C-alpha atoms as one frame of an Amber mdcrd trajectory, in Angstrom:
protein
   0.000   0.000   0.000   1.270   3.478  -0.864   1.615   5.675   2.225   1.907
   9.470   1.860   5.439  10.745   2.410   6.191  11.264   6.076   7.112  14.867
   5.428   3.630  15.520   4.034   1.908  13.546   6.780   3.818  15.237   9.569
   3.166  18.703   8.208  -0.578  18.191   7.743  -1.033  16.374  11.047   0.770
  19.122  12.930  -1.307  21.822  11.213  -4.555  20.158  12.295  -3.381  19.587
  15.869  -2.184  23.182  16.217  -5.462  24.536  14.869  -7.577  22.456  17.256
  -5.326  23.287  20.215  -5.671  27.000  19.419  -9.307  27.060  20.583  -9.522
  28.251  24.197 -11.181  24.909  24.921 -13.141  22.203  23.097 -14.969  21.078
  26.211 -18.386  19.679  25.343 -20.015  22.341  27.558 -18.354  25.231  25.739
 -19.421  27.149  22.650 -16.039  26.378  21.129 -16.995  22.733  20.636 -19.499
  23.703  17.927 -16.921  26.017  16.323 -14.300  23.251  16.238 -16.826  20.776
  14.839 -17.865  23.200  12.095 -14.224  23.778  11.152 -13.591  20.033  11.019
 -16.773  19.451   9.017 -15.571  21.974   6.448 -12.233  20.167   6.202 -14.101
  16.953   5.429 -16.389  18.762   2.963 -13.291  19.748   0.969 -12.567  16.049
   0.306 -14.130  14.946  -3.009 -17.070  12.605  -2.505 -17.150  13.014   1.262
 -20.619  13.296   2.823 -20.616  15.195   6.134 -23.075  15.326   9.010 -22.932
  17.356  12.199 -24.845  15.052  14.520 -26.766  16.593  17.412 -27.577  14.693
  20.588 -28.215  15.433  24.266 -25.686  14.603  26.963 -27.685  13.081  29.849
 -27.147  13.997  33.481 -24.136  12.180  34.873 -20.389  12.537  35.294 -19.494
  16.222  34.712 -23.015  16.875  33.339 -25.364  18.601  35.821 -28.346  18.880
  33.486 -29.301  17.556  30.025 -27.028  19.422  27.618 -27.116  19.581  23.782
 -23.882  18.650  22.019 -22.645  18.033  18.485 -20.129  15.748  16.798 -18.895
  15.150  13.250 -19.541  12.150  10.977 -17.954  11.982   7.512 -18.664   9.191
   5.014 -17.040   7.923   1.841 -19.630   5.671   0.241 -18.589   2.271  -1.048
 -20.280  -0.336  -3.214 -21.836  -2.008  -0.161 -23.499  -0.625   2.997 -20.951
  -2.447   5.168 -19.020   0.162   7.175 -15.412   0.430   8.323 -14.995   3.193
  10.902 -12.063   5.232  12.160 -12.634   7.622  15.038 -11.305   9.914  17.763
 -12.791  12.453  20.167 -12.703  16.158  19.446 -13.588  17.421  22.940 -10.946
  18.424  25.493 -10.744  18.719  29.286  -8.687  20.564  31.871  -9.645  19.436
  35.373  -8.177  22.522  37.072 -10.364  25.147  35.339 -14.103  25.752  34.755
 -15.538  23.487  32.029 -17.334  26.197  30.076 -14.497  28.635  29.407 -11.310
  27.392  31.085  -8.299  26.818  28.831  -8.039  23.173  27.697  -5.790  22.755
  24.627  -6.170  18.960  24.340  -3.404  18.563  21.754  -2.518  14.912  22.288
  -5.831  14.146  24.029  -7.258  14.003  21.473  -6.507  16.395  18.639  -3.881
  13.803  17.689  -6.569  11.214  16.943  -8.799  13.720  15.126  -5.876  14.768
  12.920  -5.055  11.145  12.075  -8.681  10.416  11.208  -8.912  13.447   8.922
  -5.665  12.492   7.170  -6.912   8.947   6.642 -10.045  10.288   4.937  -7.965
  12.549   2.688  -5.725   9.698   1.648  -8.441   7.086   1.128 -10.922   9.279
  -0.753  -9.588   8.126  -4.147  -9.344   4.473  -3.103 -11.540   2.073  -5.105
 -13.446   0.507  -2.236 -15.956  -2.252  -1.831 -17.180  -1.086   1.568 -18.152
   2.284   3.003 -15.674   4.269   5.114 -16.903   6.391   8.007 -14.822   8.890
   9.992 -16.078  10.162  13.346 -15.056  12.924  15.759 -16.989  12.235  18.956
 -17.787  14.763  21.639 -18.765  14.053  25.240 -15.880  11.615  25.672 -14.598
  13.385  28.760 -18.089  13.276  30.267 -18.329   9.481  29.978 -18.101   8.440
  26.291 -21.458  10.113  25.681 -21.062  10.864  21.985 -19.856   7.339  21.257
 -22.739   5.893  23.260 -25.211   8.017  21.283 -23.706   6.896  17.969 -23.460
   3.223  18.970 -27.127   3.316  19.958 -28.024   5.004  16.667 -26.023   2.421
  14.724 -28.115  -0.334  16.295 -31.386   1.511  15.678 -30.473   2.101  12.029
 -29.033  -1.437  11.611 -25.565  -0.372  10.509 -23.371  -3.242   9.364 -20.070
  -2.277  10.997 -17.043  -4.344  10.028 -14.783  -2.732  12.584 -14.040   0.443
  14.542 -10.468   1.757  14.771 -10.550   4.316  17.582  -7.567   6.572  18.233
  -7.031   8.326  21.541  -3.683   9.888  22.538  -1.486   8.704  19.673   0.917
  11.619  19.348   3.641  11.155  21.953   6.453   8.596  21.882   7.894   9.311
  25.348   7.124  10.524  28.858   8.924  12.629  31.444  10.198   9.534  33.297
  12.638   8.725  30.508  10.542   5.988  28.925  10.393   6.088  25.125   9.147
   3.948  22.257   9.144   5.539  18.818   8.394   2.337  16.920   5.228   0.841
  18.452   1.624   1.615  19.298  -0.642  -0.256  21.692  -3.885  -1.686  20.341
  -6.446  -2.735  22.950  -9.017  -5.362  21.990 -11.393  -7.426  24.123 -11.572
 -11.173  23.574 -13.782 -12.120  20.625 -14.289 -10.236  17.367 -12.522  -7.119
  18.658  -9.460  -9.197  19.479  -9.514 -10.678  15.979  -9.699  -7.186  14.471
  -6.618  -6.228  16.492  -4.769  -9.350  15.370  -5.547  -8.830  11.685  -4.396
  -5.217  11.938  -1.139  -6.294  13.600  -0.522  -8.890  10.892  -1.063  -6.437
   8.041   1.130  -3.801   9.660   3.892  -6.377  10.123   3.749  -7.100   6.384
   3.555  -3.486   5.217   5.353  -1.324   7.788   8.352  -3.305   9.059   9.918
  -0.401  10.987   6.830   0.002  13.187   4.832  -2.535  15.167   1.527  -3.065
  16.896   1.612  -4.189  20.538  -1.533  -6.219  21.189  -3.150  -5.816  24.617
  -5.899  -8.290  25.545  -8.120  -5.811  27.381 -10.852  -3.422  26.315  -8.685
  -0.527  27.572  -6.121   0.534  30.172  -6.850  -0.316  33.823  -9.565   1.933
  35.176  -9.884   3.884  31.924 -12.229   3.879  28.935 -12.409   4.920  25.305
 -14.955   5.583  22.580 -14.519   2.105  21.078 -16.067   0.556  24.203 -19.762
   1.345  23.473 -19.354  -0.250  20.030 -17.692  -3.352  21.465 -20.538  -3.591
  23.989 -23.035  -3.262  21.121 -21.478  -6.318  19.461 -19.242  -4.644  16.892
 -15.495  -5.340  16.525 -13.836  -2.251  18.022 -10.288  -1.499  19.179  -8.333
   1.385  20.679  -4.983   2.723  19.470  -2.900   4.590  22.041   0.771   5.418
  22.594   2.982   3.051  24.594   4.230   5.452  27.287   1.669   7.946  28.559
   2.590  11.154  30.372  -0.158  11.704  32.932   0.901  15.270  33.759  -0.136
  16.186  30.211  -3.576  14.621  30.410  -6.492  16.916  31.282  -4.080  19.763
  32.047  -2.788  22.971  30.492   0.390  21.093  29.573  -1.287  19.083  26.788
   0.293  21.203  24.056   1.523  20.545  20.490   5.089  21.315  21.634   5.033
  18.149  23.770   4.139  15.914  20.822   6.168  13.822  18.360   4.614  14.334
  14.925   6.759  11.725  13.218   5.397   9.195  15.698   1.865  10.427  14.964
   2.549   9.947  11.244   3.561   6.336  11.926   0.387   5.626  13.887  -1.665
   7.265  11.133   0.001   4.927   8.631  -0.943   1.946  10.806  -4.572   3.059
  10.671  -4.373   3.537   6.911  -3.206  -0.047   6.490  -5.983  -1.417   8.689
  -8.713   0.749   7.215  -7.752  -0.018   3.638  -8.015  -3.739   4.386 -11.474
  -3.253   5.893 -12.523  -1.200   2.872 -11.846  -4.140   0.562 -12.874  -7.101
   2.703 -15.674  -9.433   1.697 -18.470 -10.962   3.745 -17.432 -13.037   6.758
 -18.054 -16.782   6.364 -20.831 -17.969   8.658 -20.142 -21.705   8.613 -16.512
 -22.733   8.921 -15.521 -26.399   9.137 -12.257 -28.320   9.151
C-alpha cells in the first residue's frame, strides 16, 4: 500500500493539531466545541465525494453533566459499493480538570486532537481508493463526560441497523515518550477485548507487520487501560469489533491539564500511527463478507 510521504503527513497532522489546540477549549459544555466541529466538518467537505453530518444529541445527566445538555459531533462518510461500514474515530472534545468546564483553557493537543488529525488524514488519503465497503470517519464529543457521543452513535447504529465491520478508535497517539525517561518511537498499543474485537486487532497487527516493518503493533488483551475507557467501548458492547490505538508510554501530567500542548508531541510518531490506521482501514474497505459456517 502506498503511504503518503512522512514529510507531508507530519506537516498536515501538525497543522490540524495546532489549529484544534488554538481554541480556548473544546470542552463539550463550551461554545467552542461547535466552532471546532464546524471547522472540522468543512475540512471533510473539501474532500471529493465526502458526505458530512454534524450530529446533534443530548448529553444526559451524569459525570461532569449537571443537566441535560445539547452537544454536536462530526460524521464523515465515503460511500462504497456495499453498505458495510469500516470506521475510524477519535474524540474532538478536550478537558482541563483545574479550570471551569465552560471557558477554562483546555488545549487537548494529544488528548485528542492527535486522533482527530489522524482520522482526517486517513479520509484525505483514502478518498480516491476504489473501495468495496463504506468508510466512516467520526469525531466524537462528550468523551470526557463518559463516552457520551460514542454511546449516542453506537445506539443510533443499532437503531439504524448499521453493518459495521470494525471500529479503529484513536485516543492519545501523538507522543512517543514521557517525562520519566521511557520512550518507544516504533510501536503503538492496540487494545481489543476477547472475541471479534481481538480478531480485528490481530488482523491489523498482521497487516502492519507485512507493510510497515519499521513500526509494530503491541496487542493488549483488554478493552482498555486499567480503570480507563475509550470511545470504542460502546461499540464493542453493542457487538461490533472495536479497538483502541494509544501510545505506549503515557505522560499523565499532560492529560487533562494545560500542559497538553503541540510542543510536547512527536509528529513523526503520529505519522507512523496514522500509517498503521491507513493499512488497517484499507483492508477493511476491501474485505468481503465473513463466512458464517466454517468447518475443518
